[in-house]
Coordinates of C-alpha atoms (C1' of nucleotides) in Angstrom, one line a residue:
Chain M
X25 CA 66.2 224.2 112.7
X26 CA 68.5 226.3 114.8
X27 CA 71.5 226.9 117.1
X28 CA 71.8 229.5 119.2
X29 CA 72.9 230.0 122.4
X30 CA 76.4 230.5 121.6
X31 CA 77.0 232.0 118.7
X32 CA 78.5 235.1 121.5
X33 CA 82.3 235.0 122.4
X34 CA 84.2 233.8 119.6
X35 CA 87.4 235.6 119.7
X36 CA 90.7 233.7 119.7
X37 CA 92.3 231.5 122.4
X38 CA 95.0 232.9 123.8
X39 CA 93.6 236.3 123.7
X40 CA 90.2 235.5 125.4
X41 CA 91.0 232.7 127.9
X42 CA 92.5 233.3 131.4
X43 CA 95.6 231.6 132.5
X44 CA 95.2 230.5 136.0
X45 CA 97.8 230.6 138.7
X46 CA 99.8 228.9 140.6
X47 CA 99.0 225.7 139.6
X48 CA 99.9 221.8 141.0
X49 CA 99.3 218.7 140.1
X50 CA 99.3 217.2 143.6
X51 CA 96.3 219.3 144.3
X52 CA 94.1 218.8 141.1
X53 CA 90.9 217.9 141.4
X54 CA 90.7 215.3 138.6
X55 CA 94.1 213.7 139.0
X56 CA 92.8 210.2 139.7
X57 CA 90.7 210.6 136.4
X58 CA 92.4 212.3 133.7
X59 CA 94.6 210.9 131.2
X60 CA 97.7 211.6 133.4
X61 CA 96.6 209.4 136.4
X62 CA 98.9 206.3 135.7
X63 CA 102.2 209.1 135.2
X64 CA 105.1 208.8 137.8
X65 CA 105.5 212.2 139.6
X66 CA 108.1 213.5 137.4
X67 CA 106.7 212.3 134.3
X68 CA 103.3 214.4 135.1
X69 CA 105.3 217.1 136.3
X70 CA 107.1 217.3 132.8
X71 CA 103.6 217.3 130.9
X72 CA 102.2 219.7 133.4
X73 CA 104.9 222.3 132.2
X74 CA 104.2 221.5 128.6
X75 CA 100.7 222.8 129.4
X76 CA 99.1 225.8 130.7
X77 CA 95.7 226.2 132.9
X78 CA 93.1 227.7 131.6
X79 CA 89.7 229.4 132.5
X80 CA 86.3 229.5 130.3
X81 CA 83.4 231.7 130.6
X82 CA 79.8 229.6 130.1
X83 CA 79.3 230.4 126.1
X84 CA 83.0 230.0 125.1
X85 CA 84.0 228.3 122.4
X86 CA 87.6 227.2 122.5
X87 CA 87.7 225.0 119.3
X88 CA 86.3 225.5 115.9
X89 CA 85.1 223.1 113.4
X90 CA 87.5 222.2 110.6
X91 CA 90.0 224.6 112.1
X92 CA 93.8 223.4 112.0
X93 CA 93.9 221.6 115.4
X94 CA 96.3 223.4 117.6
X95 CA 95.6 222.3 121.0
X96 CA 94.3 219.6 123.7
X97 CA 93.1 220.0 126.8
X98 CA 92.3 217.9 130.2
X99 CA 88.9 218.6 131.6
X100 CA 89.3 220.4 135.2
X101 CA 86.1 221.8 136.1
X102 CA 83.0 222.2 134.2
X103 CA 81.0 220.7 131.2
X104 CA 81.6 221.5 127.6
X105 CA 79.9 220.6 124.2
X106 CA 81.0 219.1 120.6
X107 CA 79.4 219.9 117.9
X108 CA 79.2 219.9 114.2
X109 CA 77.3 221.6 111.9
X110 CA 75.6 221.2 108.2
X111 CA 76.3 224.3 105.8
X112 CA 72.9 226.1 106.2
X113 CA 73.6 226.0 110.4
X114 CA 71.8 223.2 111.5
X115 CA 74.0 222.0 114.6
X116 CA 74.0 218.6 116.1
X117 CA 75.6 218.3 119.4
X118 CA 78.1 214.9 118.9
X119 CA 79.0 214.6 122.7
X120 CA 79.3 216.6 126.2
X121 CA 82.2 216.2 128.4
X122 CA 82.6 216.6 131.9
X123 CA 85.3 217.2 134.4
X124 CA 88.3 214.7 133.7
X125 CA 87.4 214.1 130.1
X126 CA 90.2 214.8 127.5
X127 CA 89.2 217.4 124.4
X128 CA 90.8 218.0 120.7
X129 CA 92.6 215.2 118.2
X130 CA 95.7 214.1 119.2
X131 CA 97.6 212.8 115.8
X132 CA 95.6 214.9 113.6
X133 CA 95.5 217.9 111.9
X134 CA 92.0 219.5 112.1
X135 CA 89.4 219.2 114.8
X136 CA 86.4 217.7 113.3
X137 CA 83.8 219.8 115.8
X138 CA 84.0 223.1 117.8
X139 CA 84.4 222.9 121.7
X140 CA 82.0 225.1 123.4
X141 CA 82.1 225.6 127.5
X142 CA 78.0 225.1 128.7
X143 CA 79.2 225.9 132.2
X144 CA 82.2 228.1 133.1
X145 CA 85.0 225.9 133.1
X146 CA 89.0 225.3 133.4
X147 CA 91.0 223.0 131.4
X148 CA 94.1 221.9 131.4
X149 CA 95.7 223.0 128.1
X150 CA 98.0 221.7 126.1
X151 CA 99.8 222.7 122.5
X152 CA 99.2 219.7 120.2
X153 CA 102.6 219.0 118.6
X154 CA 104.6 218.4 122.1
X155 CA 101.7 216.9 123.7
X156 CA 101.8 214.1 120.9
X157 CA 105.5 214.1 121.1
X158 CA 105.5 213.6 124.6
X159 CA 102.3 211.0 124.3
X160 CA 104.8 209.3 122.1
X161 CA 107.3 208.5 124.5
X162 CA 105.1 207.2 127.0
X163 CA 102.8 204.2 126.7
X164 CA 100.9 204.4 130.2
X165 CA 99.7 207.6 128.5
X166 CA 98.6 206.7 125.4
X167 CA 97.2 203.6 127.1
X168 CA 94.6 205.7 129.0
X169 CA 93.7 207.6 126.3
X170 CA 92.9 204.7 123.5
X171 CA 90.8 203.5 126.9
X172 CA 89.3 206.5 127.1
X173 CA 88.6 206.5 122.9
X174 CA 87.0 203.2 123.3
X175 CA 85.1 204.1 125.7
X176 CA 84.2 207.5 123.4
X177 CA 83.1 205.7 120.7
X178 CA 81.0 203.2 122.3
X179 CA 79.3 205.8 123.7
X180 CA 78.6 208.0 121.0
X181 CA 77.5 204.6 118.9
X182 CA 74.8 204.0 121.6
X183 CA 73.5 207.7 120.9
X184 CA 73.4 206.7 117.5
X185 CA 70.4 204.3 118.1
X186 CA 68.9 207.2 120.2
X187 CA 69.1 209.8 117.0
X188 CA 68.6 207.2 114.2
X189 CA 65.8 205.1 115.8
X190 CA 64.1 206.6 118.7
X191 CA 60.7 208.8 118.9
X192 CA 61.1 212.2 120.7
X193 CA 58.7 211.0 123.7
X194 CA 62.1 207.9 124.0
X195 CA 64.4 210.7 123.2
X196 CA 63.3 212.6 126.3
X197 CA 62.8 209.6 128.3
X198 CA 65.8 208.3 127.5
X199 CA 68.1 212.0 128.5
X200 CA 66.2 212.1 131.5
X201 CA 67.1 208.3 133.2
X202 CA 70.7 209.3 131.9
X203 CA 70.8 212.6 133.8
X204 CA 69.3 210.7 136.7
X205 CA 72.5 208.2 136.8
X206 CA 75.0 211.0 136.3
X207 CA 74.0 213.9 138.8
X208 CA 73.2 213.6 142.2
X209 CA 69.3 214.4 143.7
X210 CA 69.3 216.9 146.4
X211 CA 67.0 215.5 149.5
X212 CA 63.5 215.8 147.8
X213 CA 65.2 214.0 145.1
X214 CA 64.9 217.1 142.8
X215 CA 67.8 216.8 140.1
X216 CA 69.0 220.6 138.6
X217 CA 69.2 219.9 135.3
X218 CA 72.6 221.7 133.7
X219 CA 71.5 222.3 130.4
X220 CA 68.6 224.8 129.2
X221 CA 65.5 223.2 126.6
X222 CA 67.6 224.3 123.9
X223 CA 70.5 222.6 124.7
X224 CA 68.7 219.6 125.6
X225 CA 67.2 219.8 122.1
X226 CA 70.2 219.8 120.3
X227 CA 72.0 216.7 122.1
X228 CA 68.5 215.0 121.3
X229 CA 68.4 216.0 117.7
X230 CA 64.6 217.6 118.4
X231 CA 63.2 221.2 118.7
X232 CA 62.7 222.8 121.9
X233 CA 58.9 222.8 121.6
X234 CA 59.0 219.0 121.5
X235 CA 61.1 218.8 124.3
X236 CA 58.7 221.1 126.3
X237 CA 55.7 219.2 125.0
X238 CA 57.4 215.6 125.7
X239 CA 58.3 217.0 129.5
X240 CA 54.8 218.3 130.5
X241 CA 53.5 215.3 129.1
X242 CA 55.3 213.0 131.0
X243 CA 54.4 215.3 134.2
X244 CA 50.6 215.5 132.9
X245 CA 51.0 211.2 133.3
X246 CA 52.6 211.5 136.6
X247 CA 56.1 209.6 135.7
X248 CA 58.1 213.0 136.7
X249 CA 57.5 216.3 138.3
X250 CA 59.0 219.5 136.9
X251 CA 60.3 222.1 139.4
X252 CA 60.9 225.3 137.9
X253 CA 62.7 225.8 134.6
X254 CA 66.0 223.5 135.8
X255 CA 64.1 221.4 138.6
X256 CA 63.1 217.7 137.7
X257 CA 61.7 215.0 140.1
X258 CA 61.4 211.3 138.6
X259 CA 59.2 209.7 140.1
X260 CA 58.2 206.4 138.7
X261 CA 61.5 205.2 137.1
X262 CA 60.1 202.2 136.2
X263 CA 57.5 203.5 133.9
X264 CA 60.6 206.2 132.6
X265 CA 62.7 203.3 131.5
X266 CA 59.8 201.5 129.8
X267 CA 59.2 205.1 127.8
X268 CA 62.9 205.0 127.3
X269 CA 62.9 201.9 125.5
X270 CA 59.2 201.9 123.4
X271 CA 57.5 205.3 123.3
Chain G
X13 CA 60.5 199.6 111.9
X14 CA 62.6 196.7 110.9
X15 CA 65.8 194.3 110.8
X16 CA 65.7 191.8 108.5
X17 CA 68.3 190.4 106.4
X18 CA 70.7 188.7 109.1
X19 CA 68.3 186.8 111.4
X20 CA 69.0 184.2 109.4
X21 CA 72.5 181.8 110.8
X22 CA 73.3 182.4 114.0
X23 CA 75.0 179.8 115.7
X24 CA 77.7 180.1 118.1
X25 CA 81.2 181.2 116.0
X26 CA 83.5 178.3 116.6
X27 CA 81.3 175.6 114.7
X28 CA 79.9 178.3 112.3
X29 CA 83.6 179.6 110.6
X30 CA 86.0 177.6 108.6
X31 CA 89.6 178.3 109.3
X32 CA 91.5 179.2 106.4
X33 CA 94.5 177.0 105.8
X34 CA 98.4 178.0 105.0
X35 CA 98.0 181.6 106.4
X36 CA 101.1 183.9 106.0
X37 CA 101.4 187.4 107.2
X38 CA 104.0 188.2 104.4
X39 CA 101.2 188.1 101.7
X40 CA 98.3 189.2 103.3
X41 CA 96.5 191.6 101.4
X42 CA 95.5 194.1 104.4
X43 CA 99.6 194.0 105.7
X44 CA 100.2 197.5 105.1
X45 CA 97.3 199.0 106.1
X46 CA 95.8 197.4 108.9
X47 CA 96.8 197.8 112.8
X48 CA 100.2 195.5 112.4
X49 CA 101.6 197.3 109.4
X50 CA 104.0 198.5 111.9
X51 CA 105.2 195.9 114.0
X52 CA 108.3 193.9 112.9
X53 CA 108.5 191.0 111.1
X54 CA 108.9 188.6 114.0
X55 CA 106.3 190.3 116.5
X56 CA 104.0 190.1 113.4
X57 CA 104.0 186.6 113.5
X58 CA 104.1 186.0 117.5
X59 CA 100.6 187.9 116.8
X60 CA 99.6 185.7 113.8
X61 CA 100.5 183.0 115.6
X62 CA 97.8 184.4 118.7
X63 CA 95.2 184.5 116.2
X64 CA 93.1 182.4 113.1
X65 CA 92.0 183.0 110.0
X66 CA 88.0 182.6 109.0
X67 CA 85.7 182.7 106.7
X68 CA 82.1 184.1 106.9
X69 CA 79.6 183.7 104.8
X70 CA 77.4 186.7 103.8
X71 CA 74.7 187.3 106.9
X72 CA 76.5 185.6 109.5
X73 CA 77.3 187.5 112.8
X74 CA 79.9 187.2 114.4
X75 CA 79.5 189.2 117.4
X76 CA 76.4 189.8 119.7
X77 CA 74.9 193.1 120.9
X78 CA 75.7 192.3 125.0
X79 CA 78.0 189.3 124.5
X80 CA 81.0 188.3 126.5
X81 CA 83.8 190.0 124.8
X82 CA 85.8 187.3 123.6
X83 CA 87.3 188.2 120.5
X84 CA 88.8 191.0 118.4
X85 CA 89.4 190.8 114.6
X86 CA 91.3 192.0 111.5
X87 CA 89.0 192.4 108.5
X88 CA 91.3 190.7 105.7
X89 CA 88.3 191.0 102.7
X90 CA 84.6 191.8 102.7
X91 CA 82.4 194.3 104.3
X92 CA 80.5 194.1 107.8
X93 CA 78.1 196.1 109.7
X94 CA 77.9 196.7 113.4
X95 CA 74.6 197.2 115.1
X96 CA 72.6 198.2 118.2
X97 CA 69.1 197.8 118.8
X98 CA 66.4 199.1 120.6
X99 CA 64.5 196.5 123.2
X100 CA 61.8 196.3 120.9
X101 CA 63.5 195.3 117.9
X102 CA 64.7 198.3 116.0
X103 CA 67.8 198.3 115.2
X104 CA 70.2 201.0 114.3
X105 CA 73.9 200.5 111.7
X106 CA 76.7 202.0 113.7
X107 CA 79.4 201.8 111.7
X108 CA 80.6 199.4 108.7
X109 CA 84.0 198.6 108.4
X110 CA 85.7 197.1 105.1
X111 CA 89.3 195.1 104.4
X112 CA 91.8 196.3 106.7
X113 CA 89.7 197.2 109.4
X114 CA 89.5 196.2 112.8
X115 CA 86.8 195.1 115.0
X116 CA 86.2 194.2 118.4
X117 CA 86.6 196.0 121.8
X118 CA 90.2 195.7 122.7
X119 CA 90.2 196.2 127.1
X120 CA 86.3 195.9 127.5
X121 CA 84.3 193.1 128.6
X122 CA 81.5 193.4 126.5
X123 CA 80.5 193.9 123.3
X124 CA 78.8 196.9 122.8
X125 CA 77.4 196.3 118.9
X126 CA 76.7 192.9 116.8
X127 CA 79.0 192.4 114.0
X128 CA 77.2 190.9 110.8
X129 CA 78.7 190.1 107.4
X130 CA 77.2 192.1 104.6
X131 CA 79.5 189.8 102.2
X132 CA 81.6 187.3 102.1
X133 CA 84.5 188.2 104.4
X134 CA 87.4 186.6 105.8
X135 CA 88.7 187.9 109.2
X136 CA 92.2 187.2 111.1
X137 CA 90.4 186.7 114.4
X138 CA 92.0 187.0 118.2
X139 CA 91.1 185.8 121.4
X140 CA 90.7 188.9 123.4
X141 CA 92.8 188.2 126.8
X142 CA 95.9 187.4 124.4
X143 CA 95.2 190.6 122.4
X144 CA 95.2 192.4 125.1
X145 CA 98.1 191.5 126.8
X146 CA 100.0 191.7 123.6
X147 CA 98.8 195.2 122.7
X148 CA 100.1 195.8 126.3
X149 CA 103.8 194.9 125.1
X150 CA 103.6 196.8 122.1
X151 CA 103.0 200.2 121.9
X152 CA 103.7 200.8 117.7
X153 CA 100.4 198.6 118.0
X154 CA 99.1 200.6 121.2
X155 CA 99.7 203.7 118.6
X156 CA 98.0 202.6 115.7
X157 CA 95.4 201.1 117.2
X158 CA 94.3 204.4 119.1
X159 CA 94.8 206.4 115.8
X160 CA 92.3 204.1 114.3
X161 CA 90.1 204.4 117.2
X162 CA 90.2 208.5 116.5
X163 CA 89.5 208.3 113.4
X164 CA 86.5 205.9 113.9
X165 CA 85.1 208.0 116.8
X166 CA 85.7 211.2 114.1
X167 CA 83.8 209.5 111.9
X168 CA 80.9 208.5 114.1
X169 CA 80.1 212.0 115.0
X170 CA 80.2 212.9 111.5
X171 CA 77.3 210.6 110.7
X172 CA 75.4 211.5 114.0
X173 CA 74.8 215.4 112.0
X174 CA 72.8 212.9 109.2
X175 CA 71.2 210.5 111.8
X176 CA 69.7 213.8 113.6
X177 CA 69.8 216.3 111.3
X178 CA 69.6 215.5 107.9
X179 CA 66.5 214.8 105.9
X180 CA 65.7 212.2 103.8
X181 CA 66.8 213.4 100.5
X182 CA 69.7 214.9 102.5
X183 CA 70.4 211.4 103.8
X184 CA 70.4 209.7 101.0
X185 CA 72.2 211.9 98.8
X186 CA 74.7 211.9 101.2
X187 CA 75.2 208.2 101.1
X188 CA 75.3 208.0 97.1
X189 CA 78.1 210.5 97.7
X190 CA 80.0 208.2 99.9
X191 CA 79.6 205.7 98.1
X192 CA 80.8 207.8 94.8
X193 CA 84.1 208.6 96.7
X194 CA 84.7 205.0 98.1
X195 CA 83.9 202.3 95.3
X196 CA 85.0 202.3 91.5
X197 CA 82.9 203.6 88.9
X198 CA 83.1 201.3 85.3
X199 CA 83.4 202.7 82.2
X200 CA 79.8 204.0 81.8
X201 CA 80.4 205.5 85.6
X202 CA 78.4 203.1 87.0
X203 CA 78.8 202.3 90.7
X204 CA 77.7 198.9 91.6
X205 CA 76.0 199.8 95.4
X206 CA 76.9 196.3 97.4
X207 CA 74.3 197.1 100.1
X208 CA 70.2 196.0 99.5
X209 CA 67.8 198.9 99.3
X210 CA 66.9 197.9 102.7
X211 CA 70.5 197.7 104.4
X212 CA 70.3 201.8 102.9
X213 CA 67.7 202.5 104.8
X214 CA 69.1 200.7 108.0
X215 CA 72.5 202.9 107.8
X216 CA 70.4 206.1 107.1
X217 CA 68.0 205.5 109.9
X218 CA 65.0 205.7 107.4
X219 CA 62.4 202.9 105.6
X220 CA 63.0 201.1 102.4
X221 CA 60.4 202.9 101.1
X222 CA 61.8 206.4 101.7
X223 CA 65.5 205.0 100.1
X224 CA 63.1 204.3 97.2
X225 CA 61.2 207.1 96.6
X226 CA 64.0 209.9 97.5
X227 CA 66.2 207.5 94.6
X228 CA 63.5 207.4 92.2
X229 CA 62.9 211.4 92.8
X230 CA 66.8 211.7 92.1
X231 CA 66.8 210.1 89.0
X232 CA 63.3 212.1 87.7
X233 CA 65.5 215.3 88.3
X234 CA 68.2 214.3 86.5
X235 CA 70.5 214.2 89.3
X236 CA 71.6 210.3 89.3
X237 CA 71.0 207.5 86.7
X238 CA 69.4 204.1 88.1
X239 CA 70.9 201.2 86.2
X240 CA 68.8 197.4 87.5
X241 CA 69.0 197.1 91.5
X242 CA 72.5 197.7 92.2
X243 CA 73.6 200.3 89.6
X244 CA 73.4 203.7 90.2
X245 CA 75.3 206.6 87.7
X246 CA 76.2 210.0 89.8
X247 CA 75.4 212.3 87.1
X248 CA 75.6 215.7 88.6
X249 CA 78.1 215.8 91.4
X250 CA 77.3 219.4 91.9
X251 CA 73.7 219.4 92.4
X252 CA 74.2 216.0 94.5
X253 CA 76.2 217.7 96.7
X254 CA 74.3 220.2 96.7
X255 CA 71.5 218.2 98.0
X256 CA 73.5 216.6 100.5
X257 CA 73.9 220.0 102.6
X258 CA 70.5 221.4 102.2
X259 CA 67.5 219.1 100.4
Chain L
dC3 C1' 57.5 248.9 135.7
dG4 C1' 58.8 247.9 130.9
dC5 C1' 62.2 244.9 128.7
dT6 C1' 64.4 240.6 127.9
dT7 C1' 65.1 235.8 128.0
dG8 C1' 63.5 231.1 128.5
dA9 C1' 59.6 228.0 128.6
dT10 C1' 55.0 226.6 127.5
dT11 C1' 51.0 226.0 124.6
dG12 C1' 48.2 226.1 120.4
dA13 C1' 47.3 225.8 115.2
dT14 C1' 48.8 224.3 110.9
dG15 C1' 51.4 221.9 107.4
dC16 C1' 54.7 218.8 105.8
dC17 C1' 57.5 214.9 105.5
dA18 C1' 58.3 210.3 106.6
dT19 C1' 56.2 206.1 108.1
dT20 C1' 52.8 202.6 107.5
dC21 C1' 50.0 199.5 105.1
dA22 C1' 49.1 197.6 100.8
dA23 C1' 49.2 196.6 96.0
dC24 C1' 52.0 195.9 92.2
dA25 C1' 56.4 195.3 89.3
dT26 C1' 60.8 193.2 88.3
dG27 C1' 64.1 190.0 87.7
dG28 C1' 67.0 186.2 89.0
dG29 C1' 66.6 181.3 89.7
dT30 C1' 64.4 176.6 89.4
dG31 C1' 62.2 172.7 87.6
dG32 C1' 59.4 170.9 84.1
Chain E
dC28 C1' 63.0 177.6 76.8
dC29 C1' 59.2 178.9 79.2
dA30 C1' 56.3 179.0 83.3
dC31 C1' 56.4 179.8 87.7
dC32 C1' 58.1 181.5 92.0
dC33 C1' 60.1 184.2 95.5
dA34 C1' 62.8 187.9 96.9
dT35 C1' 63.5 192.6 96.2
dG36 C1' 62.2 196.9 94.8
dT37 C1' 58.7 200.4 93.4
dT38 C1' 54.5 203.0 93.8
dG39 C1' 50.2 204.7 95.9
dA40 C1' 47.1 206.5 99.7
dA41 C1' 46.4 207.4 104.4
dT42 C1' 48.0 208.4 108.9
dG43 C1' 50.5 210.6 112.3
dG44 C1' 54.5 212.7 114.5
dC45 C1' 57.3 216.4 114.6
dA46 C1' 58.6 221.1 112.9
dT47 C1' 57.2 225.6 112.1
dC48 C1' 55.1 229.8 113.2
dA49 C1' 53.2 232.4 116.6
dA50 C1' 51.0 233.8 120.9
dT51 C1' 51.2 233.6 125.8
dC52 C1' 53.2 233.0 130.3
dA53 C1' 56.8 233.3 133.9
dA54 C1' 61.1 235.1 135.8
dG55 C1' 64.8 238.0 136.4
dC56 C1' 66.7 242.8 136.0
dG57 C1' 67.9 247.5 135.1

DNA sequence: CGCTTGATTGATGCCATTCAACATGGGTGG
DNA sequence: CCACCCATGTTGAATGGCATCAATCAAGCG
């Protein structure tokens, strides 16, 4: 087993990250989205200038397993990993969060799993004592985030199935249909994949052989077409989600 | 791969639980711990008087995998499992909760998981539009609940390292240590395990066989004691932990 | 061009599953 | 109380899937 990949940058926050600005509210991109979406203008305003913007290089890793749990952060741009790892370094990635999703442990004190950026990425950052002070005072907020926690969980319980139950060739089958919902096809219906074979290993809980093997297999039997090292075509869903399901 | 164990009564809830009789909040054993520890005495029972108290028998589920979500619960006594399942039968233990917990999707409408009694249990059940819309009015219970929900979702990922990461001997020495840190050891430092060898393997995503034989290979080392079915002795703590990081 | 990095392919071995037989022990009725 | 039974657990042998180790291929890049 291995990890890899981003074992590079891992100097300290406020050192390594770069603040971004002139920031606004009425302008961000996720605003709908986030966790400050039901806020009143002044209210979002206040937490805005609790917080500071951030930007991440592709590799970063702005959190650290079992550290004391300092800060959360608002998604902006970009997709990020949690993981955790065994003692000897075996890592298991425990979720991937995209643009609008909320990092760190509010009402905690350590972060069970290090935050590592897969893209380049900007978040929203906030210190963790006067965001929960300020979650505190305000129930629309901590109304969207227990949401959003729901929602967390039953998500990562359905990739429990996946890891605990499901054969590599259903593993594969299974990320693929998933990527297919979440990122749009470009006019051939080619879908660029954001994550390398090793990444895509580690959220699967397989090696990077496998994967390779499982994804020229599936080409070899025509269900999908591989373009290049990020380029996938699916081409018979049908027979994908039957994969997906029993192997 | 295999189920077992719970196919057995499942009728719809309503005919299947008997009320409990003479409820009152002020004695219940859970009070202080579960979700309404904090609400005051007369909001408590405006909740109480929202839900009903039932008994399940052990192996009865209570919800369905996919189900209209129509209730949420307070675990008052006993232990339950919740479970997803593949299209083809196998089935994967997402999470078992025990007195005190709470269960259900609060603001979802459906249930992503089946609930199934491993014992006897008795719940202090609520119909999930009136949960809702008193969780809405009450943000000490808003609070609490999301807490919960944070610590479940922490949780969760910690067991997805084992699910896709671990190996057998790793899994299960894992689980004797869990099991070593949560239930009572008598005088001789026997634990009585209240999960079947095959409800093991179910949690640990492995066979019955493999519980067996990683068990037996334990006790032939020296490392744990096996005492009839249930008992188990944790005799060296250090080499079981040990074990649990790196087989 | 060599060098590096990521992906694919092949050979081999191990671990967990599968199938099957056997043991144990708690419960029941004679 | 014993014989019997059925559920549960253990053990054995064979299979197969996935990991491991390692070589090869394909792209970028200085």
């Amino acid at each position: 087993m291995n990890m890899q990949f981003d074992m590079a940058q891992n100097a300290a926050l406020p050192t390594m990250v770069r603040p971004c600005v002139g920031h606004n509210c009425e302008r961000c991109d996720v605003r709908d989205r986030a966790i400050c979406a039901d806020l009143s203008a002044s209210d979002r305003d206040a937490l805005s200038r609790i917080g500071r913007r951030v930007s991440l290089k592709a590799g970063q890793t702005v959190m650290w397993e079992g550290d004391d749990n300092m800060v959360v952060a608002n998604v902006v741009e970009g997709t990020l990993k949690l993981a955790t790892s065994t003692g000897d370094g075996r890592e298991q990635i425990v979720g991937v969060v995209y643009a609008s999703d909320f990092i760190g442990r509010p009402f905690g004190a350590r972060t069970p799993h290090s935050v590592t950026a897969l893209t380049d990425a900007r978040l929203c950052l906030f210190p963790r004592g006067a965001f929960d002070g300020f979650a505190r005072d305000h129930a629309e907020l901590q109304h969207r985030l227990l949401q959003r926690t729901l929602d967390d969980l039953d998500r990562t319980r359905a990739w429990m199935l996946l890891l605990g139950r499901k054969t590599a060739r259903e593993k594969v089958a299974t990320f693929l249909l998933d990527m297919g919902r979440r990122l749009r096809a470009d006019r051939d219906g080619v879908i660029d994949l954001p994550l390398s074979r090793q990444q895509i290993a580690d959220i699967l809980g397989i090696t990077i052989e496998t994967v390779s093997r499982q994804m020229t297999e599936l080409k070899r039997g025509g269900t999908i077409d591989l373009i290049g090292r990020r380029g996938v075509r699916l081409v018979d869903m049908a027979e994908l989600e039957a994969l997906a399901e029993a192997g």
